[in-house]
Amino acid sequence: PEDWHFGATISPILKEDGDWSKFLPTYEAQYKQNFDTYSCTVFGGTNQIETLLNFLDKKEFNFSERYQANIMGIEPPGANPNDFYQSVRHDGLLTQIELPFPDSLAEWRTPRPMTEELLSKGRLWLNYYELEHEWLMSPTHESIATALKFSPIALSVTAWFQDDKGLYVDNGWQNSHWCLGFKAYPDGRIDVFDSYDHEIKTLHLFF
């Protein structure tokens, strides 16, 4: 009841074709060979915001996922995507240069709690931007295609099963991963930008 659903506010159409392919951010993996951050909610949400700002401001943005992950205190197996958006609304975004991806899990989990110095820097983002988001409840291909006209989206998927055509499907499993969706095709396919490996994955309609 306290969250907006898509269509509850009036927003301008930004891309009539709903294709954000040309504005995708720099790929960043949510893991290194020796550890996983369990922060797909942060990587998927940050990729979504970076893509939108790449389009709006015509320059490339790169924010620190480590900043939000430590503000949220993420532990395995992961976090609620809504916590990420509320965190950005309250504490802004910090550049990757200020808090980069480290070489160990112990360093990734610092500083926790976040320092006042870094919070002050991250909140400067709020002087220039206001984040709003709406939820697509029980999404269909049609509602996703419509939403993509207004913004790149983030969505939950099952990671990762392929059918005999190479499309990704849920295989009867619950959704377990959060990632950026940036293009919908008329035949029901949806392209996503993943934080597990450096490739574009195409979902079947029934994902």
mmCIF file of C-alpha atoms in Angstrom:
data_model
loop_
_atom_site.group_PDB
_atom_site.id
_atom_site.type_symbol
_atom_site.label_atom_id
_atom_site.label_comp_id
_atom_site.label_asym_id
_atom_site.label_seq_id
_atom_site.Cartn_x
_atom_site.Cartn_y
_atom_site.Cartn_z
ATOM 1 C CA PRO A 1 0.000 0.000 0.000
ATOM 2 C CA GLU A 2 2.867 2.416 0.634
ATOM 3 C CA ASP A 3 4.508 1.878 -2.781
ATOM 4 C CA TRP A 4 3.566 3.240 -6.178
ATOM 5 C CA HIS A 5 2.415 0.952 -8.987
ATOM 6 C CA PHE A 6 3.207 1.708 -12.622
ATOM 7 C CA GLY A 7 0.638 4.126 -14.030
ATOM 8 C CA ALA A 8 -0.041 5.814 -10.712
ATOM 9 C CA THR A 9 1.822 8.951 -11.775
ATOM 10 C CA ILE A 10 2.093 10.777 -15.087
ATOM 11 C CA SER A 11 5.586 10.626 -16.581
ATOM 12 C CA PRO A 12 6.920 11.694 -19.988
ATOM 13 C CA ILE A 13 7.776 9.078 -22.609
ATOM 14 C CA LEU A 14 11.555 9.208 -23.069
ATOM 15 C CA LYS A 15 12.094 6.475 -25.688
ATOM 16 C CA GLU A 16 9.157 5.537 -27.859
ATOM 17 C CA ASP A 17 10.949 2.381 -29.063
ATOM 18 C CA GLY A 18 11.751 1.299 -25.482
ATOM 19 C CA ASP A 19 15.292 0.332 -26.513
ATOM 20 C CA TRP A 20 18.066 1.493 -24.156
ATOM 21 C CA SER A 21 20.845 -0.559 -25.780
ATOM 22 C CA LYS A 22 23.000 2.441 -26.699
ATOM 23 C CA PHE A 23 23.091 3.749 -23.143
ATOM 24 C CA LEU A 24 24.105 0.666 -21.149
ATOM 25 C CA PRO A 25 26.716 1.267 -18.436
ATOM 26 C CA THR A 26 30.198 -0.161 -18.189
ATOM 27 C CA TYR A 27 29.978 -3.833 -17.212
ATOM 28 C CA GLU A 28 30.901 -4.608 -13.618
ATOM 29 C CA ALA A 29 30.691 -8.110 -12.133
ATOM 30 C CA GLN A 30 29.120 -8.525 -8.711
ATOM 31 C CA TYR A 31 31.781 -11.069 -7.803
ATOM 32 C CA LYS A 32 35.455 -11.843 -8.117
ATOM 33 C CA GLN A 33 36.973 -15.296 -8.397
ATOM 34 C CA ASN A 34 37.373 -15.583 -4.639
ATOM 35 C CA PHE A 35 34.114 -14.033 -3.410
ATOM 36 C CA ASP A 36 30.527 -13.032 -4.267
ATOM 37 C CA THR A 37 29.002 -9.821 -2.928
ATOM 38 C CA TYR A 38 25.397 -11.164 -2.997
ATOM 39 C CA SER A 39 24.466 -7.641 -4.076
ATOM 40 C CA CYS A 40 22.533 -8.171 -7.310
ATOM 41 C CA THR A 41 19.848 -5.791 -6.036
ATOM 42 C CA VAL A 42 22.467 -3.039 -5.880
ATOM 43 C CA PHE A 43 24.157 -3.895 -9.181
ATOM 44 C CA GLY A 44 20.847 -4.238 -11.040
ATOM 45 C CA GLY A 45 19.453 -1.028 -9.574
ATOM 46 C CA THR A 46 22.655 0.939 -10.114
ATOM 47 C CA ASN A 47 22.855 -0.262 -13.733
ATOM 48 C CA GLN A 48 19.292 0.940 -14.197
ATOM 49 C CA ILE A 49 20.044 4.433 -12.862
ATOM 50 C CA GLU A 50 23.328 4.695 -14.776
ATOM 51 C CA THR A 51 21.577 3.773 -18.036
ATOM 52 C CA LEU A 52 18.893 6.394 -17.513
ATOM 53 C CA LEU A 53 21.418 9.101 -16.643
ATOM 54 C CA ASN A 54 23.665 8.130 -19.571
ATOM 55 C CA PHE A 55 20.669 8.888 -21.777
ATOM 56 C CA LEU A 56 19.479 12.032 -19.999
ATOM 57 C CA ASP A 57 22.826 13.728 -19.442
ATOM 58 C CA LYS A 58 24.679 12.394 -22.501
ATOM 59 C CA LYS A 59 27.711 11.278 -20.505
ATOM 60 C CA GLU A 60 28.771 8.073 -18.787
ATOM 61 C CA PHE A 61 28.064 7.555 -15.094
ATOM 62 C CA ASN A 62 29.664 4.969 -12.825
ATOM 63 C CA PHE A 63 28.496 4.693 -9.224
ATOM 64 C CA SER A 64 29.872 2.620 -6.353
ATOM 65 C CA GLU A 65 27.837 -0.509 -5.595
ATOM 66 C CA ARG A 66 29.936 -1.029 -2.495
ATOM 67 C CA TYR A 67 28.544 2.225 -1.056
ATOM 68 C CA GLN A 68 24.909 1.091 -1.181
ATOM 69 C CA ALA A 69 25.687 -2.509 -0.209
ATOM 70 C CA ASN A 70 27.314 -1.396 3.033
ATOM 71 C CA ILE A 71 24.651 1.178 3.833
ATOM 72 C CA MET A 72 22.102 -1.632 3.437
ATOM 73 C CA GLY A 73 24.279 -4.110 5.341
ATOM 74 C CA ILE A 74 23.775 -6.833 2.735
ATOM 75 C CA GLU A 75 24.391 -10.400 3.886
ATOM 76 C CA PRO A 76 23.917 -13.706 2.000
ATOM 77 C CA PRO A 77 21.698 -14.635 0.271
ATOM 78 C CA GLY A 78 20.869 -11.049 -0.788
ATOM 79 C CA ALA A 79 18.519 -8.144 -0.186
ATOM 80 C CA ASN A 80 15.139 -6.632 -1.002
ATOM 81 C CA PRO A 81 15.347 -4.448 -4.145
ATOM 82 C CA ASN A 82 13.119 -1.856 -2.495
ATOM 83 C CA ASP A 83 15.794 -1.318 0.168
ATOM 84 C CA PHE A 84 18.186 -0.242 -2.587
ATOM 85 C CA TYR A 85 15.841 2.387 -4.017
ATOM 86 C CA GLN A 86 15.022 3.753 -0.581
ATOM 87 C CA SER A 87 18.734 3.892 0.217
ATOM 88 C CA VAL A 88 19.430 5.959 -2.902
ATOM 89 C CA ARG A 89 16.535 8.254 -2.065
ATOM 90 C CA HIS A 90 17.946 8.858 1.398
ATOM 91 C CA ASP A 91 21.731 8.655 0.929
ATOM 92 C CA GLY A 92 22.267 9.382 -2.772
ATOM 93 C CA LEU A 93 24.949 7.753 -4.897
ATOM 94 C CA LEU A 94 28.723 7.810 -4.605
ATOM 95 C CA THR A 95 31.118 7.616 -7.543
ATOM 96 C CA GLN A 96 33.098 4.444 -8.144
ATOM 97 C CA ILE A 97 36.338 6.393 -7.711
ATOM 98 C CA GLU A 98 35.386 7.268 -4.123
ATOM 99 C CA LEU A 99 34.705 3.640 -3.121
ATOM 100 C CA PRO A 100 35.933 1.126 -5.741
ATOM 101 C CA PHE A 101 35.468 -2.633 -5.976
ATOM 102 C CA PRO A 102 38.188 -4.238 -3.802
ATOM 103 C CA ASP A 103 40.093 -7.540 -3.988
ATOM 104 C CA SER A 104 38.607 -9.234 -0.933
ATOM 105 C CA LEU A 105 35.255 -9.774 0.745
ATOM 106 C CA ALA A 106 36.570 -8.313 3.995
ATOM 107 C CA GLU A 107 37.433 -5.060 2.240
ATOM 108 C CA TRP A 108 34.154 -5.075 0.287
ATOM 109 C CA ARG A 109 32.314 -5.108 3.617
ATOM 110 C CA THR A 110 33.987 -1.871 4.721
ATOM 111 C CA PRO A 111 33.151 0.675 5.849
ATOM 112 C CA ARG A 112 30.164 -0.765 7.703
ATOM 113 C CA PRO A 113 28.534 1.316 9.051
ATOM 114 C CA MET A 114 29.173 3.861 6.307
ATOM 115 C CA THR A 115 31.299 6.818 7.363
ATOM 116 C CA GLU A 116 29.759 10.261 7.722
ATOM 117 C CA GLU A 117 32.380 11.616 5.326
ATOM 118 C CA LEU A 118 31.301 9.275 2.515
ATOM 119 C CA LEU A 119 27.605 9.735 3.307
ATOM 120 C CA SER A 120 28.047 13.479 2.960
ATOM 121 C CA LYS A 121 29.676 12.992 -0.441
ATOM 122 C CA GLY A 122 26.991 10.545 -1.594
ATOM 123 C CA ARG A 123 24.169 12.824 -0.520
ATOM 124 C CA LEU A 124 25.515 15.587 -2.748
ATOM 125 C CA TRP A 125 23.896 13.606 -5.604
ATOM 126 C CA LEU A 126 20.530 14.514 -4.100
ATOM 127 C CA ASN A 127 21.226 18.200 -4.786
ATOM 128 C CA TYR A 128 20.880 17.447 -8.499
ATOM 129 C CA TYR A 129 18.600 14.413 -8.786
ATOM 130 C CA GLU A 130 15.453 13.013 -7.247
ATOM 131 C CA LEU A 131 14.876 9.282 -7.633
ATOM 132 C CA GLU A 132 11.332 8.046 -8.153
ATOM 133 C CA HIS A 133 10.274 4.489 -8.933
ATOM 134 C CA GLU A 134 7.120 2.493 -9.508
ATOM 135 C CA TRP A 135 6.489 -1.253 -9.278
ATOM 136 C CA LEU A 136 5.116 -3.489 -12.012
ATOM 137 C CA MET A 137 3.011 -5.976 -10.094
ATOM 138 C CA SER A 138 2.485 -9.360 -11.864
ATOM 139 C CA PRO A 139 4.222 -7.997 -14.969
ATOM 140 C CA THR A 140 3.322 -9.080 -18.472
ATOM 141 C CA HIS A 141 5.353 -8.627 -21.631
ATOM 142 C CA GLU A 142 2.990 -5.834 -22.650
ATOM 143 C CA SER A 143 3.387 -3.945 -19.367
ATOM 144 C CA ILE A 144 7.176 -4.329 -19.490
ATOM 145 C CA ALA A 145 7.308 -3.073 -23.091
ATOM 146 C CA THR A 146 5.189 -0.072 -22.083
ATOM 147 C CA ALA A 147 7.311 0.674 -19.003
ATOM 148 C CA LEU A 148 10.468 0.667 -21.129
ATOM 149 C CA LYS A 149 9.197 3.725 -22.984
ATOM 150 C CA PHE A 150 9.564 5.699 -19.756
ATOM 151 C CA SER A 151 12.750 4.245 -18.282
ATOM 152 C CA PRO A 152 15.079 1.269 -18.295
ATOM 153 C CA ILE A 153 13.689 -1.225 -15.790
ATOM 154 C CA ALA A 154 15.070 -3.657 -13.267
ATOM 155 C CA LEU A 155 13.366 -7.013 -12.896
ATOM 156 C CA SER A 156 13.590 -10.302 -11.069
ATOM 157 C CA VAL A 157 14.661 -13.399 -12.972
ATOM 158 C CA THR A 158 15.709 -16.977 -12.319
ATOM 159 C CA ALA A 159 19.462 -17.350 -12.809
ATOM 160 C CA TRP A 160 20.110 -19.119 -15.162
ATOM 161 C CA PHE A 161 18.413 -21.843 -17.275
ATOM 162 C CA GLN A 162 18.310 -21.937 -21.074
ATOM 163 C CA ASP A 163 15.770 -23.646 -23.307
ATOM 164 C CA ASP A 164 16.622 -25.441 -26.552
ATOM 165 C CA LYS A 165 16.571 -22.103 -28.421
ATOM 166 C CA GLY A 166 19.096 -20.467 -26.115
ATOM 167 C CA LEU A 167 16.515 -18.278 -24.366
ATOM 168 C CA TYR A 168 16.554 -17.969 -20.591
ATOM 169 C CA VAL A 169 13.590 -19.421 -18.698
ATOM 170 C CA ASP A 170 12.647 -19.968 -15.059
ATOM 171 C CA ASN A 171 12.567 -23.774 -15.472
ATOM 172 C CA GLY A 172 9.926 -23.946 -12.755
ATOM 173 C CA TRP A 173 12.152 -22.248 -10.190
ATOM 174 C CA GLN A 174 11.393 -19.070 -8.261
ATOM 175 C CA ASN A 175 13.036 -15.814 -9.293
ATOM 176 C CA SER A 176 16.350 -15.398 -7.494
ATOM 177 C CA HIS A 177 18.209 -12.546 -9.194
ATOM 178 C CA TRP A 178 17.749 -8.809 -9.922
ATOM 179 C CA CYS A 179 19.071 -7.253 -13.124
ATOM 180 C CA LEU A 180 18.586 -4.524 -15.721
ATOM 181 C CA GLY A 181 15.991 -4.993 -18.470
ATOM 182 C CA PHE A 182 16.545 -2.696 -21.426
ATOM 183 C CA LYS A 183 14.706 -3.962 -24.524
ATOM 184 C CA ALA A 184 11.484 -5.859 -25.297
ATOM 185 C CA TYR A 185 10.762 -7.554 -28.624
ATOM 186 C CA PRO A 186 7.297 -7.905 -30.206
ATOM 187 C CA ASP A 187 7.526 -11.715 -30.049
ATOM 188 C CA GLY A 188 7.819 -11.725 -26.247
ATOM 189 C CA ARG A 189 11.574 -11.784 -25.700
ATOM 190 C CA ILE A 190 13.274 -9.374 -23.292
ATOM 191 C CA ASP A 191 16.961 -8.430 -23.213
ATOM 192 C CA VAL A 192 18.677 -8.062 -19.854
ATOM 193 C CA PHE A 193 22.098 -6.780 -18.792
ATOM 194 C CA ASP A 194 23.449 -9.121 -16.136
ATOM 195 C CA SER A 195 25.946 -8.575 -13.327
ATOM 196 C CA TYR A 196 27.182 -12.205 -13.276
ATOM 197 C CA ASP A 197 28.901 -12.328 -16.639
ATOM 198 C CA HIS A 198 29.627 -9.965 -19.460
ATOM 199 C CA GLU A 199 26.883 -10.838 -21.916
ATOM 200 C CA ILE A 200 23.394 -9.793 -22.910
ATOM 201 C CA LYS A 201 20.861 -12.445 -21.949
ATOM 202 C CA THR A 202 17.515 -12.818 -23.701
ATOM 203 C CA LEU A 203 14.560 -13.984 -21.635
ATOM 204 C CA HIS A 204 11.608 -15.963 -22.885
ATOM 205 C CA LEU A 205 8.229 -14.327 -22.272
ATOM 206 C CA PHE A 206 7.478 -16.771 -19.470
ATOM 207 C CA PHE A 207 10.378 -15.837 -17.229
#
